[in-house]
mmCIF file of C-alpha atoms and ligand atoms in Angstrom:
data_model
loop_
_atom_site.group_PDB
_atom_site.id
_atom_site.type_symbol
_atom_site.label_atom_id
_atom_site.label_comp_id
_atom_site.label_asym_id
_atom_site.label_seq_id
_atom_site.Cartn_x
_atom_site.Cartn_y
_atom_site.Cartn_z
ATOM 1 C CA MET A 1 75.988 106.080 88.716
ATOM 2 C CA ALA A 2 79.216 107.790 87.813
ATOM 3 C CA ARG A 3 82.021 107.219 90.267
ATOM 4 C CA LYS A 4 83.371 110.113 92.319
ATOM 5 C CA ARG A 5 86.554 111.624 90.938
ATOM 6 C CA TYR A 6 89.327 112.852 93.168
ATOM 7 C CA ALA A 7 92.378 115.078 93.191
ATOM 8 C CA ILE A 8 94.109 114.437 96.497
ATOM 9 C CA GLY A 9 97.144 116.417 97.633
ATOM 10 C CA ASN A 10 99.478 114.566 99.978
ATOM 11 C CA TRP A 11 101.792 117.249 101.346
ATOM 12 C CA LYS A 12 103.845 114.693 103.311
ATOM 13 C CA MET A 13 106.235 116.338 105.812
ATOM 14 C CA ASN A 14 106.417 119.620 103.919
ATOM 15 C CA SER A 15 105.284 123.244 104.413
ATOM 16 C CA ASP A 16 105.490 125.683 107.292
ATOM 17 C CA LEU A 17 102.389 127.408 108.639
ATOM 18 C CA PRO A 18 102.474 130.414 106.250
ATOM 19 C CA ASP A 19 102.999 128.052 103.267
ATOM 20 C CA ALA A 20 100.136 125.878 104.415
ATOM 21 C CA MET A 21 97.799 128.841 104.727
ATOM 22 C CA VAL A 22 98.735 130.248 101.333
ATOM 23 C CA LEU A 23 98.216 126.830 99.735
ATOM 24 C CA GLY A 24 94.889 126.311 101.502
ATOM 25 C CA HIS A 25 93.541 129.744 100.526
ATOM 26 C CA GLY A 26 94.879 129.484 96.984
ATOM 27 C CA VAL A 27 93.388 126.077 96.219
ATOM 28 C CA LYS A 28 90.091 126.915 97.919
ATOM 29 C CA GLU A 29 89.600 130.043 95.816
ATOM 30 C CA ALA A 30 90.658 128.494 92.543
ATOM 31 C CA ILE A 31 88.536 125.390 93.047
ATOM 32 C CA ALA A 32 85.261 127.172 93.765
ATOM 33 C CA ALA A 33 84.339 127.261 90.076
ATOM 34 C CA VAL A 34 85.523 123.730 89.268
ATOM 35 C CA ASN A 35 82.970 120.925 89.035
ATOM 36 C CA GLY A 36 83.216 117.164 88.835
ATOM 37 C CA VAL A 37 86.102 116.677 91.235
ATOM 38 C CA GLU A 38 86.410 116.175 94.965
ATOM 39 C CA VAL A 39 89.569 117.952 96.107
ATOM 40 C CA VAL A 40 91.224 116.704 99.289
ATOM 41 C CA LEU A 41 94.147 118.441 100.993
ATOM 42 C CA CYS A 42 96.246 116.257 103.290
ATOM 43 C CA PRO A 43 98.635 118.524 105.198
ATOM 44 C CA PRO A 44 100.744 117.505 108.198
ATOM 45 C CA PHE A 45 98.612 116.966 111.350
ATOM 46 C CA VAL A 46 99.612 120.294 112.915
ATOM 47 C CA TRP A 47 98.198 122.318 110.027
ATOM 48 C CA LEU A 48 94.830 120.560 109.975
ATOM 49 C CA TYR A 49 93.149 122.904 112.387
ATOM 50 C CA PRO A 50 94.236 126.185 110.747
ATOM 51 C CA LEU A 51 93.277 124.718 107.386
ATOM 52 C CA ALA A 52 89.884 123.630 108.678
ATOM 53 C CA GLU A 53 89.306 127.279 109.604
ATOM 54 C CA ILE A 54 90.304 128.393 106.118
ATOM 55 C CA LEU A 55 88.014 125.860 104.433
ATOM 56 C CA ARG A 56 85.070 126.547 106.726
ATOM 57 C CA ASN A 57 82.126 127.756 104.603
ATOM 58 C CA GLY A 58 84.234 127.094 101.518
ATOM 59 C CA PRO A 59 83.138 125.258 98.388
ATOM 60 C CA LYS A 60 81.606 121.830 99.053
ATOM 61 C CA ASN A 61 84.052 120.001 96.814
ATOM 62 C CA ILE A 62 87.137 120.673 98.929
ATOM 63 C CA SER A 63 87.892 118.942 102.191
ATOM 64 C CA LEU A 64 90.694 117.778 104.428
ATOM 65 C CA GLY A 65 92.384 114.446 104.918
ATOM 66 C CA ALA A 66 94.951 113.231 107.428
ATOM 67 C CA GLN A 67 98.074 111.420 106.248
ATOM 68 C CA ASN A 68 97.809 108.674 108.846
ATOM 69 C CA MET A 69 96.169 107.624 112.123
ATOM 70 C CA HIS A 70 96.779 105.052 114.835
ATOM 71 C CA TRP A 71 95.168 101.605 114.918
ATOM 72 C CA GLU A 72 94.142 101.772 118.588
ATOM 73 C CA GLU A 73 91.338 103.939 119.937
ATOM 74 C CA LYS A 74 93.482 105.636 122.571
ATOM 75 C CA GLY A 75 96.174 104.971 125.131
ATOM 76 C CA THR A 76 99.879 105.038 125.796
ATOM 77 C CA PHE A 77 101.062 105.725 122.261
ATOM 78 C CA THR A 78 103.303 108.754 122.550
ATOM 79 C CA GLY A 79 103.238 110.941 119.477
ATOM 80 C CA GLU A 80 100.262 109.234 117.839
ATOM 81 C CA VAL A 81 96.893 110.563 116.673
ATOM 82 C CA SER A 82 93.638 108.605 116.863
ATOM 83 C CA GLY A 83 90.678 108.304 114.527
ATOM 84 C CA GLU A 84 88.438 109.808 117.163
ATOM 85 C CA MET A 85 90.652 112.912 117.317
ATOM 86 C CA LEU A 86 90.424 113.256 113.564
ATOM 87 C CA LYS A 87 86.762 112.547 113.005
ATOM 88 C CA ASN A 88 85.501 116.095 113.523
ATOM 89 C CA ILE A 89 88.249 117.782 111.589
ATOM 90 C CA VAL A 90 88.839 115.634 108.479
ATOM 91 C CA LYS A 91 86.656 113.639 106.114
ATOM 92 C CA TYR A 92 89.459 111.446 104.743
ATOM 93 C CA VAL A 93 92.515 109.615 106.002
ATOM 94 C CA ILE A 94 95.352 108.158 103.926
ATOM 95 C CA LEU A 95 96.193 104.646 105.145
ATOM 96 C CA GLY A 96 98.913 102.227 104.101
ATOM 97 C CA HIS A 97 101.001 104.749 102.176
ATOM 98 C CA SER A 98 104.196 103.042 101.008
ATOM 99 C CA GLU A 99 106.299 105.484 103.061
ATOM 100 C CA ARG A 100 104.411 104.368 106.204
ATOM 101 C CA ARG A 101 104.778 100.725 105.224
ATOM 102 C CA TYR A 102 108.499 101.128 104.502
ATOM 103 C CA TYR A 103 109.841 103.629 107.069
ATOM 104 C CA PHE A 104 107.474 102.718 109.909
ATOM 105 C CA ASN A 105 107.133 98.996 109.271
ATOM 106 C CA GLU A 106 103.392 99.093 108.840
ATOM 107 C CA SER A 107 102.190 95.638 107.927
ATOM 108 C CA ASP A 108 98.999 94.747 106.066
ATOM 109 C CA ASP A 109 97.515 93.691 109.420
ATOM 110 C CA ILE A 110 98.163 97.139 110.867
ATOM 111 C CA VAL A 111 96.668 98.766 107.791
ATOM 112 C CA TYR A 112 93.607 96.531 108.171
ATOM 113 C CA ASP A 113 93.175 97.523 111.841
ATOM 114 C CA LYS A 114 93.423 101.182 110.859
ATOM 115 C CA LEU A 115 90.822 100.722 108.122
ATOM 116 C CA VAL A 116 88.397 99.178 110.590
ATOM 117 C CA LEU A 117 88.784 102.047 113.018
ATOM 118 C CA ALA A 118 88.668 104.775 110.366
ATOM 119 C CA LEU A 119 85.374 103.351 109.054
ATOM 120 C CA HIS A 120 84.078 103.070 112.597
ATOM 121 C CA TYR A 121 84.631 106.809 113.035
ATOM 122 C CA GLY A 122 82.978 107.639 109.727
ATOM 123 C CA LEU A 123 86.206 108.643 108.001
ATOM 124 C CA THR A 124 86.751 107.732 104.357
ATOM 125 C CA PRO A 125 90.015 105.822 104.097
ATOM 126 C CA ILE A 126 92.254 106.361 101.089
ATOM 127 C CA LEU A 127 93.954 102.981 100.986
ATOM 128 C CA CYS A 128 97.304 102.968 99.182
ATOM 129 C CA VAL A 129 98.708 99.854 97.565
ATOM 130 C CA GLY A 130 101.635 99.461 95.221
ATOM 131 C CA GLU A 131 104.396 97.130 94.107
ATOM 132 C CA LYS A 132 108.112 97.814 94.673
ATOM 133 C CA LYS A 133 109.320 96.887 91.223
ATOM 134 C CA LYS A 134 107.662 97.319 87.892
ATOM 135 C CA SER A 135 106.574 93.978 86.498
ATOM 136 C CA GLU A 136 107.621 93.539 82.885
ATOM 137 C CA THR A 137 105.052 90.779 82.412
ATOM 138 C CA GLY A 138 102.017 92.550 83.844
ATOM 139 C CA ASP A 139 102.026 90.231 86.864
ATOM 140 C CA VAL A 140 100.113 91.888 89.693
ATOM 141 C CA LYS A 141 99.969 88.931 92.106
ATOM 142 C CA ALA A 142 101.990 90.625 94.839
ATOM 143 C CA LEU A 143 99.983 93.819 94.518
ATOM 144 C CA LEU A 144 96.655 92.000 94.776
ATOM 145 C CA ALA A 145 97.968 89.976 97.733
ATOM 146 C CA GLN A 146 98.790 93.243 99.497
ATOM 147 C CA LEU A 147 95.343 94.606 98.707
ATOM 148 C CA ASN A 148 93.679 91.395 99.850
ATOM 149 C CA ALA A 149 95.578 91.350 103.167
ATOM 150 C CA SER A 150 94.963 95.048 103.804
ATOM 151 C CA LEU A 151 91.214 94.655 103.246
ATOM 152 C CA GLY A 152 91.268 91.648 105.590
ATOM 153 C CA GLU A 153 87.813 90.805 106.903
ATOM 154 C CA LEU A 154 86.024 93.915 105.663
ATOM 155 C CA THR A 155 82.581 93.370 104.167
ATOM 156 C CA ALA A 156 81.527 94.563 100.716
ATOM 157 C CA ASP A 157 79.612 97.433 102.330
ATOM 158 C CA GLN A 158 82.755 98.557 104.122
ATOM 159 C CA VAL A 159 84.981 98.147 101.074
ATOM 160 C CA LYS A 160 82.563 100.291 99.077
ATOM 161 C CA LYS A 161 83.305 103.216 101.398
ATOM 162 C CA ILE A 162 87.042 103.123 100.705
ATOM 163 C CA VAL A 163 88.928 105.036 98.042
ATOM 164 C CA ILE A 164 91.790 102.942 96.666
ATOM 165 C CA ALA A 165 94.987 104.556 95.396
ATOM 166 C CA TYR A 166 97.292 102.508 93.207
ATOM 167 C CA GLU A 167 100.736 103.927 93.894
ATOM 168 C CA PRO A 168 103.573 101.914 92.358
ATOM 169 C CA ILE A 169 106.586 102.562 94.600
ATOM 170 C CA TRP A 170 108.943 102.782 91.615
ATOM 171 C CA ALA A 171 106.930 105.721 90.286
ATOM 172 C CA ILE A 172 106.662 107.807 93.459
ATOM 173 C CA SER A 173 108.569 111.023 94.135
ATOM 174 C CA SER A 174 110.581 111.537 91.036
ATOM 175 C CA GLY A 175 110.795 115.126 92.271
ATOM 176 C CA ASP A 176 110.727 116.056 88.610
ATOM 177 C CA VAL A 177 108.170 118.477 87.139
ATOM 178 C CA THR A 178 107.960 116.486 83.914
ATOM 179 C CA GLY A 179 106.865 113.377 85.827
ATOM 180 C CA LYS A 180 109.347 111.239 83.876
ATOM 181 C CA LYS A 181 109.424 108.355 86.349
ATOM 182 C CA ALA A 182 105.642 108.084 86.451
ATOM 183 C CA ALA A 183 103.747 105.054 85.177
ATOM 184 C CA THR A 184 102.222 105.625 81.759
ATOM 185 C CA GLY A 185 98.478 106.151 81.575
ATOM 186 C CA ASP A 186 98.086 102.805 79.768
ATOM 187 C CA TYR A 187 100.019 100.921 82.384
ATOM 188 C CA ALA A 188 98.214 102.525 85.333
ATOM 189 C CA GLY A 189 94.860 101.988 83.612
ATOM 190 C CA GLU A 190 95.569 98.284 83.073
ATOM 191 C CA VAL A 191 96.636 97.678 86.664
ATOM 192 C CA ILE A 192 93.648 99.586 87.991
ATOM 193 C CA LYS A 193 91.369 97.447 85.824
ATOM 194 C CA LYS A 194 92.917 94.367 87.489
ATOM 195 C CA ILE A 195 92.306 95.902 90.908
ATOM 196 C CA ARG A 196 88.680 96.541 89.940
ATOM 197 C CA ASP A 197 88.321 92.940 88.693
ATOM 198 C CA PHE A 198 89.697 91.726 92.024
ATOM 199 C CA ILE A 199 87.148 93.864 93.886
ATOM 200 C CA GLU A 200 84.372 92.479 91.688
ATOM 201 C CA GLU A 201 85.419 88.872 92.293
ATOM 202 C CA ASN A 202 85.643 89.312 96.027
ATOM 203 C CA TYR A 203 83.070 91.963 96.876
ATOM 204 C CA GLY A 204 80.665 91.936 93.931
ATOM 205 C CA LYS A 205 79.907 93.998 90.861
ATOM 206 C CA THR A 206 78.087 96.843 92.631
ATOM 207 C CA THR A 207 81.061 97.436 94.899
ATOM 208 C CA ALA A 208 83.536 97.314 92.008
ATOM 209 C CA GLU A 209 81.482 99.706 89.933
ATOM 210 C CA ALA A 210 81.142 102.190 92.783
ATOM 211 C CA GLN A 211 84.770 102.068 93.908
ATOM 212 C CA SER A 212 86.874 105.120 93.104
ATOM 213 C CA ILE A 213 90.360 103.892 92.232
ATOM 214 C CA LEU A 214 93.080 106.485 91.781
ATOM 215 C CA TYR A 215 96.592 106.553 90.427
ATOM 216 C CA GLY A 216 99.509 108.124 92.324
ATOM 217 C CA GLY A 217 103.212 108.465 91.554
ATOM 218 C CA SER A 218 104.882 111.533 90.032
ATOM 219 C CA VAL A 219 101.616 113.011 88.750
ATOM 220 C CA THR A 220 102.134 116.506 87.349
ATOM 221 C CA ALA A 221 100.222 119.037 85.274
ATOM 222 C CA ALA A 222 102.236 117.730 82.331
ATOM 223 C CA ASN A 223 101.027 114.113 82.555
ATOM 224 C CA ILE A 224 97.591 114.373 84.228
ATOM 225 C CA ASP A 225 95.640 114.100 80.961
ATOM 226 C CA GLU A 226 97.269 110.756 80.280
ATOM 227 C CA TYR A 227 95.656 109.313 83.388
ATOM 228 C CA MET A 228 92.326 111.010 83.144
ATOM 229 C CA GLY A 229 91.925 109.793 79.575
ATOM 230 C CA GLU A 230 91.779 106.226 80.987
ATOM 231 C CA CYS A 231 88.223 105.237 81.883
ATOM 232 C CA GLU A 232 89.348 103.041 84.791
ATOM 233 C CA ILE A 233 91.202 105.859 86.584
ATOM 234 C CA ASP A 234 88.995 107.937 88.862
ATOM 235 C CA GLY A 235 91.511 110.578 89.844
ATOM 236 C CA VAL A 236 94.951 111.034 91.327
ATOM 237 C CA LEU A 237 96.874 111.125 94.579
ATOM 238 C CA VAL A 238 99.514 113.802 94.168
ATOM 239 C CA GLY A 239 102.604 114.371 96.307
ATOM 240 C CA GLY A 240 105.245 116.862 95.116
ATOM 241 C CA ALA A 241 103.026 118.718 92.628
ATOM 242 C CA SER A 242 100.343 119.316 95.268
ATOM 243 C CA LEU A 243 102.705 121.790 96.956
ATOM 244 C CA ARG A 244 102.675 124.045 93.884
ATOM 245 C CA ILE A 245 99.343 125.908 93.867
ATOM 246 C CA ASN A 246 99.023 126.601 90.153
ATOM 247 C CA GLU A 247 100.076 123.131 89.204
ATOM 248 C CA PHE A 248 97.776 121.424 91.687
ATOM 249 C CA VAL A 249 94.845 123.590 90.580
ATOM 250 C CA ALA A 250 95.560 122.665 86.959
ATOM 251 C CA ILE A 251 95.516 118.990 87.979
ATOM 252 C CA CYS A 252 92.188 119.426 89.803
ATOM 253 C CA LYS A 253 90.687 121.128 86.744
ATOM 254 C CA SER A 254 91.839 118.310 84.504
ATOM 255 C CA VAL A 255 90.260 115.691 86.744
ATOM 256 C CA GLY A 256 86.980 117.659 86.738
ATOM 257 C CA GLN A 257 87.033 118.048 82.998
ATOM 258 C CA TYR A 258 87.020 114.310 82.320
ATOM 259 C CA ARG A 259 83.794 113.776 84.203
HETATM 260 P P1 PGA B 1 104.590 112.045 94.253
HETATM 261 O O1 PGA B 1 103.976 111.351 95.572
HETATM 262 O O2 PGA B 1 103.432 112.631 93.494
HETATM 263 O O3 PGA B 1 105.539 113.094 94.759
HETATM 264 O O4 PGA B 1 105.265 110.976 93.469
HETATM 265 C C1 PGA B 1 102.799 110.607 95.517
HETATM 266 C C2 PGA B 1 102.543 109.969 96.855
HETATM 267 O O5 PGA B 1 103.492 109.460 97.461
HETATM 268 O O6 PGA B 1 101.394 109.950 97.346
#
């Protein structure tokens, strides 16, 4: 069975309410006629509800994701949002993004606890992994160690439900429409193949074959075809370019086209 393909927009801490609504409406309308891609919008928490209203009765291939959630079910965690709060409003949740790991000291153990809870609530986690520095020798040991520790004790059945996003930190947020800092398609494809091999070794062939593994890091409309031309890459996690409607829609169309 062909793996699901994704175009995921991570808005990070950007947009005001009018921007969010315009983006939501714009993408929803443009995506209605696009096949072969699951589009996921991940706005800041406070815009989830208004966006859920906008997407209600919309095309089936567009849904919402949260950018994070807490690892405990509930309690005295001022400012935090739980999986249970999210479960009726989003289908996806980004976990282990490098900005969370770096600015908020999220360890692999924390990411693992969040994965367990997200799966418990029926959310599909988008697990981000990525190395700090580009390896000139193709060594992905540190990356696979991070993946291994984040997946912790999960079973193959649980791992199968996760979307993995390979996001090399050195390639994220170039803030440049040409995507100059991005990894090349070849490079991303090779690393993703190694991630898939790791999944096969540890969780079996069926899991590895079913697992959608995405690339993220300075993806733009100018470089999307490079990634989607690689058979190992099942879509993209997009930051900056997901805030520009026309560009994000072009990216979604590209992903769909390479079905
Ligand atoms: P970018 O962000 O596309 O702006 O590089 C990607 C991400 O951090 O998810």
